[in-house]
Coordinates of C-alpha atoms in Angstrom, one line a residue:
M1 CA 78.9 189.1 65.1
N2 CA 77.5 191.1 61.9
R3 CA 76.5 188.5 59.1
L4 CA 79.1 188.0 56.7
R5 CA 78.2 189.5 53.9
S6 CA 78.5 188.6 49.7
A7 CA 79.6 189.8 46.8
L8 CA 80.3 188.8 43.5
W9 CA 83.9 190.4 41.8
L10 CA 83.8 191.1 38.1
P11 CA 86.4 191.2 35.9
L12 CA 85.5 192.8 32.8
F13 CA 86.6 191.0 30.2
D14 CA 85.4 189.4 27.1
D15 CA 82.3 187.9 28.0
L16 CA 82.2 190.5 30.6
A17 CA 82.9 193.2 28.6
D18 CA 79.6 193.9 27.9
P19 CA 77.7 196.3 30.6
R20 CA 73.9 194.9 29.6
V21 CA 75.8 191.4 30.3
V22 CA 76.9 192.6 33.7
A23 CA 73.7 194.8 34.5
R24 CA 72.0 191.4 33.8
V25 CA 74.2 189.5 35.6
A26 CA 73.8 191.7 38.9
A27 CA 70.1 191.8 38.8
E28 CA 69.9 187.9 38.6
A29 CA 72.8 188.1 42.0
E30 CA 70.2 190.0 43.6
E31 CA 67.2 187.9 43.3
V32 CA 69.0 185.1 44.7
G33 CA 70.3 187.0 47.7
W34 CA 73.8 188.6 47.2
D35 CA 74.6 191.6 49.0
G36 CA 76.9 193.3 46.3
C37 CA 78.2 193.5 43.0
F38 CA 82.0 194.7 42.8
V39 CA 83.6 195.1 39.7
W40 CA 87.5 195.4 38.5
D41 CA 88.9 198.8 37.4
Q42 CA 91.7 198.0 34.7
L43 CA 92.8 199.3 31.0
C44 CA 94.3 196.0 29.7
W45 CA 95.0 193.0 30.4
R46 CA 97.2 189.9 28.8
A47 CA 96.5 188.0 26.3
P48 CA 94.3 186.1 24.8
I49 CA 92.1 189.0 26.6
R50 CA 90.9 191.4 24.2
Q51 CA 87.9 193.0 25.3
V52 CA 87.7 195.1 28.4
A53 CA 84.9 197.0 29.4
D54 CA 85.4 200.4 31.3
P55 CA 83.9 200.3 34.9
W56 CA 82.0 203.3 35.6
I57 CA 80.0 202.8 32.6
A58 CA 79.3 199.4 34.1
L59 CA 78.1 200.5 37.4
A60 CA 76.2 202.9 36.1
A61 CA 74.5 199.5 34.2
I62 CA 74.3 197.4 37.7
A63 CA 72.8 200.9 39.3
T64 CA 70.1 200.7 37.1
A65 CA 69.2 197.3 37.0
T66 CA 69.3 197.1 40.5
E67 CA 67.6 198.2 43.7
R68 CA 69.4 196.4 46.5
L69 CA 73.3 195.7 45.8
R70 CA 76.1 197.5 47.2
L71 CA 78.1 198.3 44.1
G72 CA 81.7 199.7 43.3
P73 CA 85.1 199.6 41.7
M74 CA 87.1 197.4 43.1
V75 CA 89.7 198.8 43.4
S76 CA 90.4 201.7 41.5
V77 CA 93.8 203.4 41.0
L78 CA 93.5 206.8 42.3
P79 CA 96.8 207.8 41.4
R80 CA 96.2 207.5 37.4
R81 CA 92.8 209.5 37.9
R82 CA 91.9 213.0 38.0
P83 CA 90.2 213.7 41.4
A84 CA 87.8 215.7 40.3
K85 CA 86.7 213.9 37.8
V86 CA 86.3 211.0 40.1
A87 CA 84.6 213.2 42.3
R88 CA 81.9 214.0 39.7
E89 CA 81.5 210.2 38.9
T90 CA 81.2 209.6 42.2
A91 CA 78.7 211.7 43.7
T92 CA 76.8 211.0 40.6
L93 CA 76.7 207.5 40.6
D94 CA 75.9 207.5 44.1
R95 CA 73.0 209.5 43.4
L96 CA 71.7 207.1 40.5
S97 CA 72.1 204.3 42.9
N98 CA 70.2 205.9 46.0
G99 CA 73.1 205.6 48.1
R100 CA 74.6 202.3 47.1
L101 CA 78.4 203.1 46.1
T102 CA 81.6 201.6 48.0
L103 CA 84.6 203.1 46.3
G104 CA 88.0 200.5 46.6
V105 CA 90.9 202.4 46.1
G106 CA 94.3 201.5 45.6
L107 CA 97.9 202.1 44.6
G108 CA 97.9 200.2 41.3
S109 CA 101.2 198.0 40.4
D110 CA 102.8 197.6 37.6
R111 CA 103.7 194.1 37.8
F112 CA 100.9 192.2 36.3
V113 CA 100.2 193.8 32.8
G114 CA 102.2 197.1 32.6
E115 CA 99.6 199.0 32.8
L116 CA 100.9 202.1 34.3
S117 CA 103.8 202.0 31.9
K118 CA 102.3 201.5 29.2
T119 CA 100.0 204.5 29.6
G120 CA 102.4 206.9 31.0
E121 CA 101.6 207.3 34.8
Q122 CA 103.8 207.6 37.7
L123 CA 105.8 204.3 38.5
D124 CA 107.3 205.3 42.2
D125 CA 105.3 203.4 44.6
R126 CA 105.8 206.4 47.6
R127 CA 104.9 209.3 45.3
R128 CA 101.4 207.1 44.1
G129 CA 101.0 206.9 47.9
R130 CA 101.4 210.7 48.2
M131 CA 98.8 211.0 45.4
L132 CA 96.5 209.1 46.4
D133 CA 96.3 210.5 49.7
E134 CA 95.9 213.9 48.6
S135 CA 92.9 212.2 46.2
L136 CA 91.6 211.3 48.7
A137 CA 91.6 214.5 50.5
I138 CA 89.8 216.4 47.8
L139 CA 87.4 213.4 47.5
A140 CA 86.2 214.2 51.2
A141 CA 86.3 218.2 50.7
A142 CA 84.0 217.6 47.1
W143 CA 81.8 215.4 48.9
S144 CA 81.1 217.9 51.2
G145 CA 79.3 220.0 48.9
E146 CA 81.2 223.1 49.9
P147 CA 83.7 224.9 47.6
V148 CA 86.8 222.5 47.9
H149 CA 90.5 225.0 47.9
H150 CA 92.9 223.2 47.0
R151 CA 96.7 223.3 46.2
G152 CA 98.9 220.6 46.8
E153 CA 102.0 218.7 45.6
H154 CA 100.1 217.0 42.7
Y155 CA 96.5 218.4 42.3
T156 CA 94.8 221.4 42.3
V157 CA 90.6 222.4 42.7
D158 CA 90.3 225.8 42.9
D159 CA 86.7 227.0 44.8
I160 CA 84.7 224.5 42.7
A161 CA 81.4 223.3 44.5
F162 CA 80.7 219.7 43.6
L163 CA 76.8 219.6 43.7
P164 CA 74.5 217.6 43.9
R165 CA 76.2 215.9 47.1
P166 CA 76.5 212.5 47.6
V167 CA 73.5 210.5 48.8
Q168 CA 75.3 209.0 51.7
R169 CA 76.7 211.0 54.4
P170 CA 79.1 212.2 55.2
G171 CA 80.3 210.8 51.7
V172 CA 81.1 207.9 49.6
P173 CA 82.6 204.9 52.4
V174 CA 85.7 204.5 50.8
W175 CA 87.7 200.8 51.5
A176 CA 91.5 200.7 51.0
A177 CA 93.2 197.8 49.2
G178 CA 96.8 196.9 50.5
F179 CA 99.0 194.0 51.2
P180 CA 98.9 192.6 54.7
G181 CA 102.8 193.5 55.4
N182 CA 102.6 196.4 54.1
V183 CA 102.2 199.0 57.4
K184 CA 101.1 202.2 55.3
P185 CA 98.1 201.0 53.3
I186 CA 96.7 199.6 56.8
R187 CA 97.5 202.5 58.4
R188 CA 95.6 204.4 55.4
A189 CA 92.8 202.1 55.5
A190 CA 92.1 203.0 59.2
R191 CA 91.4 206.4 58.5
L192 CA 88.7 205.0 56.3
D193 CA 85.6 203.1 56.1
G194 CA 87.4 199.8 55.2
F195 CA 90.1 197.5 54.3
F196 CA 91.1 195.1 51.6
P197 CA 93.5 193.2 52.0
A198 CA 95.4 191.4 49.4
N199 CA 96.8 187.7 49.4
L200 CA 95.6 187.1 52.7
E201 CA 97.1 183.0 53.5
H202 CA 95.7 182.5 57.0
P203 CA 92.6 183.8 58.7
D204 CA 95.3 184.3 61.8
Q205 CA 96.6 187.0 59.4
L206 CA 93.2 188.8 58.9
A207 CA 93.2 188.7 63.1
G208 CA 96.4 190.5 63.5
I209 CA 95.3 192.9 60.7
V210 CA 91.6 193.1 62.8
G211 CA 93.6 193.9 65.5
T212 CA 96.5 196.5 64.4
L213 CA 92.9 198.3 62.7
T214 CA 91.2 198.1 65.9
E215 CA 93.9 200.0 68.0
L216 CA 94.9 202.7 65.3
R217 CA 90.5 203.3 65.2
R218 CA 90.4 203.4 69.0
G219 CA 88.4 200.6 69.1
D220 CA 85.8 201.7 66.8
M221 CA 85.1 198.9 64.6
A222 CA 80.7 198.7 65.0
S223 CA 80.7 200.2 61.1
Y224 CA 84.3 199.4 59.9
D225 CA 84.0 196.7 56.6
I226 CA 86.7 194.6 56.0
A227 CA 86.4 192.8 52.4
L228 CA 88.2 189.0 51.2
G229 CA 88.7 187.7 48.2
M230 CA 88.8 184.6 48.3
P231 CA 88.7 181.3 45.9
L232 CA 85.8 179.6 44.4
G233 CA 84.6 176.7 46.8
A234 CA 86.5 178.8 49.7
D235 CA 84.9 178.5 52.9
P236 CA 84.6 182.0 54.5
E237 CA 83.6 181.3 57.6
P238 CA 87.5 181.3 59.3
Y239 CA 87.4 184.6 58.4
A240 CA 84.5 185.7 59.4
Q241 CA 85.3 184.5 62.9
A242 CA 88.3 186.9 62.9
G243 CA 86.7 189.9 62.1
A244 CA 86.1 189.6 57.6
T245 CA 82.3 191.3 56.8
W246 CA 82.4 190.8 53.1
W247 CA 83.7 188.1 51.1
L248 CA 84.1 187.8 47.3
P249 CA 84.5 185.1 45.4
E250 CA 87.3 185.4 43.0
F251 CA 86.7 184.7 39.3
E252 CA 89.9 184.6 36.8
P253 CA 90.2 186.9 34.1
G254 CA 88.6 186.1 30.9
V255 CA 86.2 184.1 32.8
R256 CA 83.2 183.0 31.0
L257 CA 79.7 184.0 31.6
D258 CA 78.3 180.3 32.4
T259 CA 81.0 180.0 35.4
V260 CA 79.6 183.4 37.2
R261 CA 76.2 182.3 36.5
G262 CA 76.7 178.7 38.0
V263 CA 78.1 180.0 41.0
L264 CA 75.8 183.1 41.2
R265 CA 72.8 180.4 40.7
D266 CA 74.1 178.3 43.9
G267 CA 73.8 181.5 46.4
P268 CA 76.0 183.5 48.3
A269 CA 76.2 180.8 51.3
A270 CA 77.9 178.4 48.2

């Protein structure tokens, strides 16, 4: 069995809305043995939170402050981002980090803070699903380094070569997020490099998901990742036995910096 890797998963609010602070936290995490540092991708949140950082700028700061940590947005709602812009951002960030970027993607939801409706984004889940799949196709083509010729339902990219390419080949690893009871995200994730299931309640749920993914991928799970957000203090071992490869302790939005530092200093085995 592969070693279960560990990553901080930081909501970039209030105390963590300063990219310099986040970079220092990531550097400290690297020093004590954490394997990754992922960040939320939100435009806004509920009161009393007022300060929110941009994930891509924060990730650039993390990349320059660390040498080993895997990093990335967890997760980025691609249907509200232009895929050509994301292609440039991901390739540049992968090169800045010397091949350490993982791109977490998902449909997003309007239920938590109304972020999609407040910015005029697409609210229909099925349409956002099609936008997500189209964006993923554009990204894969862009990371190849060859000129991209795409005219789809939602996006056009007309004869643009996205150079330089990412360090990682054939491109940046992509993890898709989704709820366990929804088959479409699992099918999407099976075509990618990892799955980030939300709201798991029991290791048996994960074992069922791993079984489905194994079948969809025809047994090719050797380099496939399954990452779980878990409450602070929860035991990740039963989930590792069920197939998890990463665990991410969950911090509440607006978590204080001293709380994050306490968790990271306890070490990834805590």
